Structures are given as structure tokens and as C-alpha cells.
N, CA, C and O atoms as CSV, one atom per row, in Angstrom:
chain,resi,resn,atom,element,x,y,z
A,1,MET,N,N,113.182,105.353,102.881
A,1,MET,CA,C,112.678,105.024,103.824
A,1,MET,C,C,113.027,103.896,104.557
A,1,MET,O,O,113.058,102.781,104.037
A,2,SER,N,N,113.273,104.086,105.646
A,2,SER,CA,C,114.570,103.022,106.927
A,2,SER,C,C,113.402,101.204,106.479
A,2,SER,O,O,112.447,100.811,105.808
A,3,HIS,N,N,114.270,100.822,107.294
A,3,HIS,CA,C,113.904,99.313,107.146
A,3,HIS,C,C,112.609,99.228,108.449
A,3,HIS,O,O,111.607,98.514,108.419
A,4,ARG,N,N,112.914,99.942,109.255
A,4,ARG,CA,C,111.507,99.463,110.123
A,4,ARG,C,C,110.334,100.626,109.583
A,4,ARG,O,O,109.287,100.026,109.345
A,5,ASN,N,N,110.264,101.448,109.438
A,5,ASN,CA,C,108.970,101.762,108.488
A,5,ASN,C,C,108.620,101.207,106.999
A,5,ASN,O,O,107.822,101.810,106.281
A,6,GLU,N,N,109.336,99.904,106.549
A,6,GLU,CA,C,109.067,98.960,105.793
A,6,GLU,C,C,108.577,98.592,105.982
A,6,GLU,O,O,107.546,98.430,105.329
A,7,GLN,N,N,108.979,97.786,107.725
A,7,GLN,CA,C,108.523,96.589,107.887
A,7,GLN,C,C,106.938,96.707,108.463
A,7,GLN,O,O,106.065,95.847,108.350
A,8,ILE,N,N,106.790,98.469,109.332
A,8,ILE,CA,C,105.779,98.568,109.790
A,8,ILE,C,C,104.559,99.346,108.413
A,8,ILE,O,O,103.412,99.580,108.795
A,9,ALA,N,N,104.887,99.637,107.092
A,9,ALA,CA,C,104.472,99.864,105.943
A,9,ALA,C,C,103.665,98.557,105.784
A,9,ALA,O,O,102.441,98.652,105.700
A,10,SER,N,N,104.235,97.390,105.737
A,10,SER,CA,C,104.268,95.925,105.190
A,10,SER,C,C,103.001,95.450,106.418
A,10,SER,O,O,102.135,94.665,106.032
A,11,THR,N,N,102.964,95.867,107.603
A,11,THR,CA,C,102.248,95.246,108.288
A,11,THR,C,C,100.296,95.402,108.336
A,11,THR,O,O,99.286,94.705,108.245
A,12,ILE,N,N,100.811,97.092,108.583
A,12,ILE,CA,C,99.828,98.443,108.114
A,12,ILE,C,C,98.864,97.499,106.515
A,12,ILE,O,O,97.635,97.574,106.517
A,13,GLN,N,N,99.260,97.058,105.849
A,13,GLN,CA,C,99.225,96.638,104.660
A,13,GLN,C,C,98.511,95.291,104.923
A,13,GLN,O,O,97.293,95.441,104.823
A,14,ARG,N,N,98.833,94.161,105.192
A,14,ARG,CA,C,98.392,93.194,105.532
A,14,ARG,C,C,96.824,93.337,106.558
A,14,ARG,O,O,95.775,92.707,106.424
A,15,ALA,N,N,97.145,94.292,107.461
A,15,ALA,CA,C,96.123,94.406,108.553
A,15,ALA,C,C,94.993,95.175,107.947
A,15,ALA,O,O,93.912,94.692,108.286
A,16,VAL,N,N,94.875,96.345,107.064
A,16,VAL,CA,C,94.056,97.438,106.109
A,16,VAL,C,C,93.830,96.060,105.355
A,16,VAL,O,O,93.095,95.411,106.101
A,17,GLN,N,N,94.103,95.351,104.284
A,17,GLN,CA,C,93.620,94.226,103.602
A,17,GLN,C,C,92.789,93.330,104.614
A,17,GLN,O,O,91.682,93.056,104.150
A,18,ALA,N,N,93.010,92.840,105.778
A,18,ALA,CA,C,91.865,91.461,106.502
A,18,ALA,C,C,91.165,92.376,106.574
A,18,ALA,O,O,90.249,92.221,105.766
A,19,VAL,N,N,91.050,93.514,107.244
A,19,VAL,CA,C,89.358,94.569,107.788
A,19,VAL,C,C,88.789,94.120,106.661
A,19,VAL,O,O,87.935,93.234,106.703
A,20,ILE,N,N,89.309,94.834,105.202
A,20,ILE,CA,C,88.734,94.914,104.094
A,20,ILE,C,C,88.048,93.757,103.194
A,20,ILE,O,O,87.168,93.865,102.339
A,21,SER,N,N,88.849,92.430,103.741
A,21,SER,CA,C,88.355,91.434,103.748
A,21,SER,C,C,87.172,91.141,103.922
A,21,SER,O,O,86.086,91.143,103.342
A,22,ARG,N,N,87.779,90.812,105.145
A,22,ARG,CA,C,86.168,90.518,106.168
A,22,ARG,C,C,85.358,91.472,106.113
A,22,ARG,O,O,84.496,91.240,106.961
A,23,GLY,N,N,85.110,92.570,105.511
A,23,GLY,CA,C,83.727,93.092,104.887
A,23,GLY,C,C,83.710,94.451,106.235
A,23,GLY,O,O,83.850,94.493,107.457
A,24,LEU,N,N,83.501,95.227,105.332
A,24,LEU,CA,C,82.622,96.270,106.282
A,24,LEU,C,C,81.449,96.375,106.220
A,24,LEU,O,O,80.809,95.575,105.537
A,25,ASN,N,N,80.810,97.422,106.933
A,25,ASN,CA,C,79.652,97.466,107.210
A,25,ASN,C,C,78.710,98.779,106.116
A,25,ASN,O,O,77.789,99.586,106.239
A,26,ASP,N,N,79.741,98.264,105.002
A,26,ASP,CA,C,79.290,99.828,103.966
A,26,ASP,C,C,78.757,99.145,102.950
A,26,ASP,O,O,79.151,97.983,102.861
A,27,PRO,N,N,77.740,99.623,101.909
A,27,PRO,CA,C,77.835,98.697,100.899
A,27,PRO,C,C,78.273,99.515,100.212
A,27,PRO,O,O,77.948,99.286,99.047
A,28,ARG,N,N,79.141,100.792,100.361
A,28,ARG,CA,C,79.842,101.689,99.430
A,28,ARG,C,C,80.683,100.472,98.586
A,28,ARG,O,O,80.563,100.075,97.427
A,29,VAL,N,N,81.899,99.919,100.074
A,29,VAL,CA,C,82.626,99.236,99.794
A,29,VAL,C,C,82.572,97.628,99.246
A,29,VAL,O,O,82.849,96.684,99.987
A,30,ARG,N,N,82.183,97.481,97.871
A,30,ARG,CA,C,81.980,96.796,96.994
A,30,ARG,C,C,82.697,96.111,96.289
A,30,ARG,O,O,83.817,96.623,96.297
A,31,GLY,N,N,82.668,95.063,95.563
A,31,GLY,CA,C,83.581,94.811,94.400
A,31,GLY,C,C,85.338,94.465,94.874
A,31,GLY,O,O,85.837,94.650,95.984
A,32,LEU,N,N,85.884,94.022,93.864
A,32,LEU,CA,C,87.718,93.756,93.985
A,32,LEU,C,C,87.959,94.693,94.599
A,32,LEU,O,O,87.880,95.739,93.955
A,33,VAL,N,N,88.442,94.848,96.396
A,33,VAL,CA,C,89.018,96.440,96.745
A,33,VAL,C,C,90.364,95.535,97.202
A,33,VAL,O,O,90.368,94.638,98.045
A,34,SER,N,N,91.139,95.867,96.663
A,34,SER,CA,C,93.055,95.524,96.772
A,34,SER,C,C,93.474,97.005,97.709
A,34,SER,O,O,93.001,98.135,97.590
A,35,VAL,N,N,94.386,96.567,98.523
A,35,VAL,CA,C,95.694,97.568,99.232
A,35,VAL,C,C,96.949,97.104,98.125
A,35,VAL,O,O,97.427,95.973,98.035
A,36,THR,N,N,97.306,98.239,97.371
A,36,THR,CA,C,98.182,98.162,96.669
A,36,THR,C,C,99.652,98.540,96.854
A,36,THR,O,O,100.584,98.069,96.201
A,37,LYS,N,N,99.746,99.512,97.893
A,37,LYS,CA,C,101.048,100.155,98.326
A,37,LYS,C,C,100.605,101.122,99.598
A,37,LYS,O,O,99.476,101.612,99.621
A,38,VAL,N,N,101.424,101.328,100.499
A,38,VAL,CA,C,101.046,102.058,101.957
A,38,VAL,C,C,102.591,102.372,101.893
A,38,VAL,O,O,103.443,101.496,101.744
A,39,LEU,N,N,102.803,103.442,101.995
A,39,LEU,CA,C,103.725,104.517,102.723
A,39,LEU,C,C,103.488,105.339,103.751
A,39,LEU,O,O,102.566,106.150,103.830
A,40,VAL,N,N,104.524,105.073,104.725
A,40,VAL,CA,C,104.333,105.778,106.027
A,40,VAL,C,C,105.402,106.316,106.196
A,40,VAL,O,O,106.412,105.765,105.758
A,41,ASP,N,N,105.497,107.719,106.977
A,41,ASP,CA,C,105.788,109.316,106.729
A,41,ASP,C,C,107.024,108.881,107.878
A,41,ASP,O,O,106.808,107.795,108.415
A,42,ASP,N,N,108.210,109.552,108.290
A,42,ASP,CA,C,109.436,109.601,108.920
A,42,ASP,C,C,109.067,109.240,110.686
A,42,ASP,O,O,109.538,108.416,111.471
A,43,ASP,N,N,108.043,110.255,110.808
A,43,ASP,CA,C,107.738,110.067,112.137
A,43,ASP,C,C,106.604,109.409,112.915
A,43,ASP,O,O,106.244,109.512,114.087
A,44,LEU,N,N,105.956,108.373,111.398
A,44,LEU,CA,C,104.898,107.312,111.504
A,44,LEU,C,C,103.667,108.121,112.159
A,44,LEU,O,O,102.878,107.731,113.019
A,45,SER,N,N,103.740,109.445,111.455
A,45,SER,CA,C,101.832,110.260,112.275
A,45,SER,C,C,101.335,109.503,110.691
A,45,SER,O,O,100.295,108.874,110.888
A,46,LYS,N,N,101.568,109.453,109.941
A,46,LYS,CA,C,100.316,109.078,108.811
A,46,LYS,C,C,100.905,108.184,108.099
A,46,LYS,O,O,102.121,108.288,107.940
A,47,ALA,N,N,100.183,107.085,107.499
A,47,ALA,CA,C,100.454,106.062,106.677
A,47,ALA,C,C,99.324,106.561,105.554
A,47,ALA,O,O,98.206,106.998,105.822
A,48,THR,N,N,99.890,106.387,104.257
A,48,THR,CA,C,98.985,106.675,102.672
A,48,THR,C,C,98.988,105.618,102.306
A,48,THR,O,O,100.040,105.092,101.941
A,49,ILE,N,N,97.268,104.674,102.278
A,49,ILE,CA,C,97.305,103.506,101.561
A,49,ILE,C,C,97.176,103.681,100.107
A,49,ILE,O,O,96.135,104.339,100.110
A,50,TYR,N,N,97.362,103.610,99.371
A,50,TYR,CA,C,96.834,103.194,97.981
A,50,TYR,C,C,96.376,101.962,97.770
A,50,TYR,O,O,96.922,100.875,97.960
A,51,ILE,N,N,94.794,102.370,97.154
A,51,ILE,CA,C,93.643,101.379,96.812
A,51,ILE,C,C,93.488,101.076,95.643
A,51,ILE,O,O,93.654,101.940,94.782
A,52,SER,N,N,93.090,99.634,95.259
A,52,SER,CA,C,92.569,100.106,93.908
A,52,SER,C,C,91.323,98.894,94.059
A,52,SER,O,O,91.221,97.997,94.896
A,53,VAL,N,N,90.515,99.219,93.009
A,53,VAL,CA,C,89.295,98.324,92.632
A,53,VAL,C,C,88.746,98.377,91.422
A,53,VAL,O,O,88.758,99.189,90.496
A,54,LEU,N,N,88.101,96.997,91.691
A,54,LEU,CA,C,87.376,96.689,90.164
A,54,LEU,C,C,86.355,96.238,90.485
A,54,LEU,O,O,86.247,95.600,91.532
A,55,PRO,N,N,84.957,96.538,89.347
A,55,PRO,CA,C,84.783,97.298,88.705
A,55,PRO,C,C,85.922,98.575,88.962
A,55,PRO,O,O,86.330,98.757,90.110
A,56,SER,N,N,86.456,99.525,87.730
A,56,SER,CA,C,86.908,100.843,88.798
A,56,SER,C,C,86.080,102.004,88.427
A,56,SER,O,O,86.436,103.182,88.470
A,57,GLU,N,N,84.672,101.436,87.972
A,57,GLU,CA,C,83.480,102.523,87.977
A,57,GLU,C,C,82.908,102.666,89.537
A,57,GLU,O,O,82.242,103.679,89.753
A,58,ARG,N,N,83.074,101.903,90.446
A,58,ARG,CA,C,83.261,102.301,91.480
A,58,ARG,C,C,84.128,102.575,92.403
A,58,ARG,O,O,84.030,102.268,93.591
A,59,GLY,N,N,85.405,103.431,91.651
A,59,GLY,CA,C,86.344,103.006,92.732
A,59,GLY,C,C,85.862,104.371,93.653
A,59,GLY,O,O,85.972,104.361,94.879
A,60,ALA,N,N,85.287,105.603,92.866
A,60,ALA,CA,C,84.971,107.007,93.931
A,60,ALA,C,C,83.773,106.628,95.303
A,60,ALA,O,O,83.791,106.919,96.499
A,61,LEU,N,N,83.041,106.051,94.665
A,61,LEU,CA,C,82.169,105.107,95.903
A,61,LEU,C,C,82.692,104.312,96.637
A,61,LEU,O,O,82.113,104.300,97.724
A,62,THR,N,N,83.812,103.382,96.563
A,62,THR,CA,C,84.461,102.672,97.513
A,62,THR,C,C,85.067,103.673,98.473
A,62,THR,O,O,84.837,103.682,99.682
A,63,MET,N,N,86.171,104.844,97.584
A,63,MET,CA,C,86.892,105.495,98.510
A,63,MET,C,C,86.172,106.143,99.616
A,63,MET,O,O,86.697,106.114,100.729
A,64,HIS,N,N,84.751,106.872,99.413
A,64,HIS,CA,C,83.839,107.366,100.064
A,64,HIS,C,C,84.114,106.560,101.491
A,64,HIS,O,O,84.423,106.926,102.625
A,65,GLY,N,N,83.846,105.270,100.858
A,65,GLY,CA,C,83.188,104.016,102.110
A,65,GLY,C,C,84.552,103.971,103.013
A,65,GLY,O,O,84.551,104.226,104.218
A,66,LEU,N,N,85.658,103.626,102.298
A,66,LEU,CA,C,87.140,103.860,103.588
A,66,LEU,C,C,87.158,105.044,103.733
A,66,LEU,O,O,86.059,105.118,104.281
A,67,ARG,N,N,87.431,105.855,103.706
A,67,ARG,CA,C,87.324,107.503,104.663
A,67,ARG,C,C,86.430,107.537,105.308
A,67,ARG,O,O,86.770,107.896,106.436
A,68,ALA,N,N,84.902,107.267,105.202
A,68,ALA,CA,C,84.378,107.085,106.408
A,68,ALA,C,C,84.588,105.941,107.203
A,68,ALA,O,O,84.142,105.915,108.350
A,69,ALA,N,N,85.294,104.871,106.669
A,69,ALA,CA,C,85.499,104.178,108.042
A,69,ALA,C,C,87.071,103.841,108.422
A,69,ALA,O,O,87.703,102.829,108.728
A,70,ALA,N,N,87.373,105.336,108.220
A,70,ALA,CA,C,88.989,105.084,108.360
A,70,ALA,C,C,88.975,105.170,109.565
A,70,ALA,O,O,89.656,104.199,109.896
A,71,LYS,N,N,88.563,105.834,110.764
A,71,LYS,CA,C,88.754,105.409,112.672
A,71,LYS,C,C,88.583,104.238,113.155
A,71,LYS,O,O,89.150,103.819,114.164
A,72,ARG,N,N,87.615,103.487,112.322
A,72,ARG,CA,C,87.514,101.613,112.665
A,72,ARG,C,C,88.537,101.407,112.243
A,72,ARG,O,O,89.332,101.283,113.175
A,73,ILE,N,N,89.252,101.230,110.775
A,73,ILE,CA,C,90.535,100.681,110.592
A,73,ILE,C,C,91.614,101.058,110.739
A,73,ILE,O,O,92.652,100.664,110.207
A,74,ARG,N,N,91.423,101.947,111.565
A,74,ARG,CA,C,92.906,102.767,112.053
A,74,ARG,C,C,92.603,101.634,113.871
A,74,ARG,O,O,93.544,101.078,114.436
A,75,ARG,N,N,91.740,101.602,114.178
A,75,ARG,CA,C,91.593,101.350,115.474
A,75,ARG,C,C,92.004,99.592,115.194
A,75,ARG,O,O,92.797,99.258,116.075
A,76,ASP,N,N,91.763,98.676,114.451
A,76,ASP,CA,C,91.690,97.971,113.775
A,76,ASP,C,C,93.102,97.781,113.522
A,76,ASP,O,O,93.490,96.619,113.646
A,77,VAL,N,N,93.916,98.605,113.212
A,77,VAL,CA,C,95.235,98.105,112.212
A,77,VAL,C,C,96.024,98.694,113.887
A,77,VAL,O,O,97.126,98.198,114.123
A,78,GLY,N,N,95.562,99.503,114.746
A,78,GLY,CA,C,95.650,100.003,116.345
A,78,GLY,C,C,96.055,98.348,116.787
A,78,GLY,O,O,97.064,98.054,117.426
A,79,ASN,N,N,95.441,97.761,116.490
A,79,ASN,CA,C,95.574,96.190,117.777
A,79,ASN,C,C,96.452,95.317,116.952
A,79,ASN,O,O,97.270,94.675,117.612
A,80,VAL,N,N,96.474,95.152,115.737
A,80,VAL,CA,C,97.795,94.460,115.099
A,80,VAL,C,C,99.200,95.067,115.503
A,80,VAL,O,O,99.975,94.490,116.265
A,81,ILE,N,N,99.420,96.168,114.971
A,81,ILE,CA,C,100.961,96.790,115.298
A,81,ILE,C,C,100.745,97.647,117.055
A,81,ILE,O,O,99.873,98.344,117.573
A,82,ARG,N,N,102.178,97.049,117.510
A,82,ARG,CA,C,102.432,97.946,118.533
A,82,ARG,C,C,102.786,99.081,118.402
A,82,ARG,O,O,103.953,98.845,118.089
A,83,LEU,N,N,102.691,100.450,118.385
A,83,LEU,CA,C,103.186,101.510,118.649
A,83,LEU,C,C,102.262,102.266,119.796
A,83,LEU,O,O,101.248,101.678,120.171
A,84,ARG,N,N,102.446,102.990,120.113
A,84,ARG,CA,C,102.045,104.033,120.793
A,84,ARG,C,C,101.090,104.756,120.236
A,84,ARG,O,O,100.068,105.259,120.703
A,85,HIS,N,N,101.603,104.741,119.060
A,85,HIS,CA,C,100.508,106.110,118.605
A,85,HIS,C,C,100.329,105.249,117.216
A,85,HIS,O,O,101.285,104.753,116.619
A,86,THR,N,N,98.652,105.125,116.696
A,86,THR,CA,C,99.381,104.406,115.450
A,86,THR,C,C,98.453,105.290,114.486
A,86,THR,O,O,97.287,105.635,114.679
A,87,PRO,N,N,99.343,105.578,113.328
A,87,PRO,CA,C,99.141,106.849,112.094
A,87,PRO,C,C,97.898,107.039,111.418
A,87,PRO,O,O,97.236,106.119,110.939
A,88,ARG,N,N,97.649,108.019,111.392
A,88,ARG,CA,C,96.589,108.582,110.686
A,88,ARG,C,C,96.585,107.840,109.685
A,88,ARG,O,O,97.665,107.622,109.135
A,89,LEU,N,N,95.411,107.262,109.185
A,89,LEU,CA,C,95.011,106.183,107.469
A,89,LEU,C,C,94.586,106.949,106.524
A,89,LEU,O,O,93.371,107.148,106.552
A,90,ILE,N,N,95.472,107.711,105.261
A,90,ILE,CA,C,94.899,108.304,104.142
A,90,ILE,C,C,94.924,107.379,102.917
A,90,ILE,O,O,95.839,106.605,102.636
A,91,PHE,N,N,93.853,107.557,102.270
A,91,PHE,CA,C,93.345,106.502,101.400
A,91,PHE,C,C,93.407,106.865,99.907
A,91,PHE,O,O,92.650,107.817,99.718
A,92,ARG,N,N,93.971,106.504,98.856
A,92,ARG,CA,C,94.239,107.262,97.813
A,92,ARG,C,C,93.687,106.050,96.748
A,92,ARG,O,O,93.773,104.824,96.818
A,93,LEU,N,N,93.125,106.891,95.803
A,93,LEU,CA,C,92.590,105.761,94.492
A,93,LEU,C,C,93.946,105.352,94.040
A,93,LEU,O,O,94.769,106.237,94.274
A,94,ASP,N,N,94.351,104.493,93.576
A,94,ASP,CA,C,95.574,103.811,92.816
A,94,ASP,C,C,95.098,103.231,91.581
A,94,ASP,O,O,94.839,102.070,91.265
A,95,ASP,N,N,95.034,104.683,90.765
A,95,ASP,CA,C,94.724,104.023,89.120
A,95,ASP,C,C,95.722,103.810,88.140
A,95,ASP,O,O,95.870,104.376,87.057
A,96,SER,N,N,96.589,102.639,88.836
A,96,SER,CA,C,97.817,102.568,87.830
A,96,SER,C,C,97.515,101.518,86.988
A,96,SER,O,O,98.127,101.447,85.922
A,97,ILE,N,N,96.412,100.416,87.359
A,97,ILE,CA,C,96.274,99.266,86.965
A,97,ILE,C,C,95.256,99.183,85.531
A,97,ILE,O,O,95.137,98.400,84.588
A,98,LYS,N,N,94.502,100.699,86.049
A,98,LYS,CA,C,93.243,101.350,84.912
A,98,LYS,C,C,94.143,101.773,83.378
A,98,LYS,O,O,94.045,101.552,82.171
A,99,ARG,N,N,94.995,102.471,84.278
A,99,ARG,CA,C,96.115,103.537,83.016
A,99,ARG,C,C,96.926,102.409,82.166
A,99,ARG,O,O,97.359,102.606,81.031
A,100,GLN,N,N,97.090,100.932,83.055
A,100,GLN,CA,C,98.079,100.196,82.558
A,100,GLN,C,C,96.956,99.289,81.491
A,100,GLN,O,O,97.670,98.621,80.742
A,101,SER,N,N,96.206,99.164,81.331
A,101,SER,CA,C,95.525,98.681,80.919
A,101,SER,C,C,94.810,99.305,79.793
A,101,SER,O,O,94.333,98.379,79.136
A,102,GLU,N,N,94.618,100.033,79.451
A,102,GLU,CA,C,94.120,101.751,78.885
A,102,GLU,C,C,95.423,101.856,77.817
A,102,GLU,O,O,95.248,101.980,76.605
A,103,LEU,N,N,96.543,101.799,78.346
A,103,LEU,CA,C,98.464,101.435,77.756
A,103,LEU,C,C,97.768,100.744,76.509
A,103,LEU,O,O,97.304,101.071,75.417
A,104,GLU,N,N,98.021,99.193,77.565
A,104,GLU,CA,C,97.869,98.302,76.295
A,104,GLU,C,C,96.809,97.918,75.327
A,104,GLU,O,O,96.913,97.191,74.339
A,105,GLN,N,N,95.564,98.665,75.889
A,105,GLN,CA,C,94.441,98.830,74.392
A,105,GLN,C,C,95.210,99.780,73.368
A,105,GLN,O,O,95.211,99.544,72.160
A,106,THR,N,N,95.882,100.899,73.951
A,106,THR,CA,C,96.160,101.893,72.924
A,106,THR,C,C,97.206,101.054,71.944
A,106,THR,O,O,97.145,101.060,70.714
A,107,LEU,N,N,98.323,100.223,72.861
A,107,LEU,CA,C,99.240,99.497,71.720
A,107,LEU,C,C,98.484,98.592,70.914
A,107,LEU,O,O,98.871,98.366,69.767
A,108,LYS,N,N,97.476,98.056,71.356
A,108,LYS,CA,C,96.916,96.997,70.708
A,108,LYS,C,C,96.416,97.412,69.448
A,108,LYS,O,O,96.434,96.817,68.371
A,109,GLU,N,N,95.860,98.789,69.824
A,109,GLU,CA,C,95.618,99.637,68.145
A,109,GLU,C,C,96.640,99.778,66.996
A,109,GLU,O,O,96.326,100.363,65.959
């Protein structure tokens, strides 16, 4: 990833986290929701946003709510980044924290 794409990914990460922190008017998006990573395509057409959700049982429900609000989030991100076209936002559940916790639990046993 080029330096410019890394900067754009970082800006998108902060902007999406700010939108989620301010709160979406969607009861499905509750709990501790964090943006763990953002990957932007080379042509800036899409940005894949990895989300961590605690409690992990709410992951699927939260992802459904975020995907439903993707257009609004994209508009808000577009107000922050100065690009001709705002990348399409694709949300993915990042379960690496859950897997790490399970691995630590297994090692303790």
C-alpha cells in the first residue's frame, strides 16, 4: 500500500470511529464497537473496514446495523476526506481479539 493510501486509510479509520462513537440511531449497533483496521484499494474505489465488537455475541447484529448505515457513514466520511469520490465502505467483522482470547484460554489449560 502506498503512503498516500495509508494516510487515506488512517483518515477513514478515524472518521468511521467518530461516526460510530457519536452514535448511530440503530439499536443494533450497541456495545463496544471499534475500528481495528482499514484497507483501501489502490484505485481508492473501496475501503474494507474491520470492526471489533464486544460483547462478541452482538457481532452479527452490529455488522447488520453497520451495513444498513453504510451510506450515511460514507457521506460523513466524505465530509472529512477531500477526495473526488469517497470509497465504497465494506464492513467486516474482525474476530482476531476473540481468537486470541480463546488461544490464551487454551494455553492456560
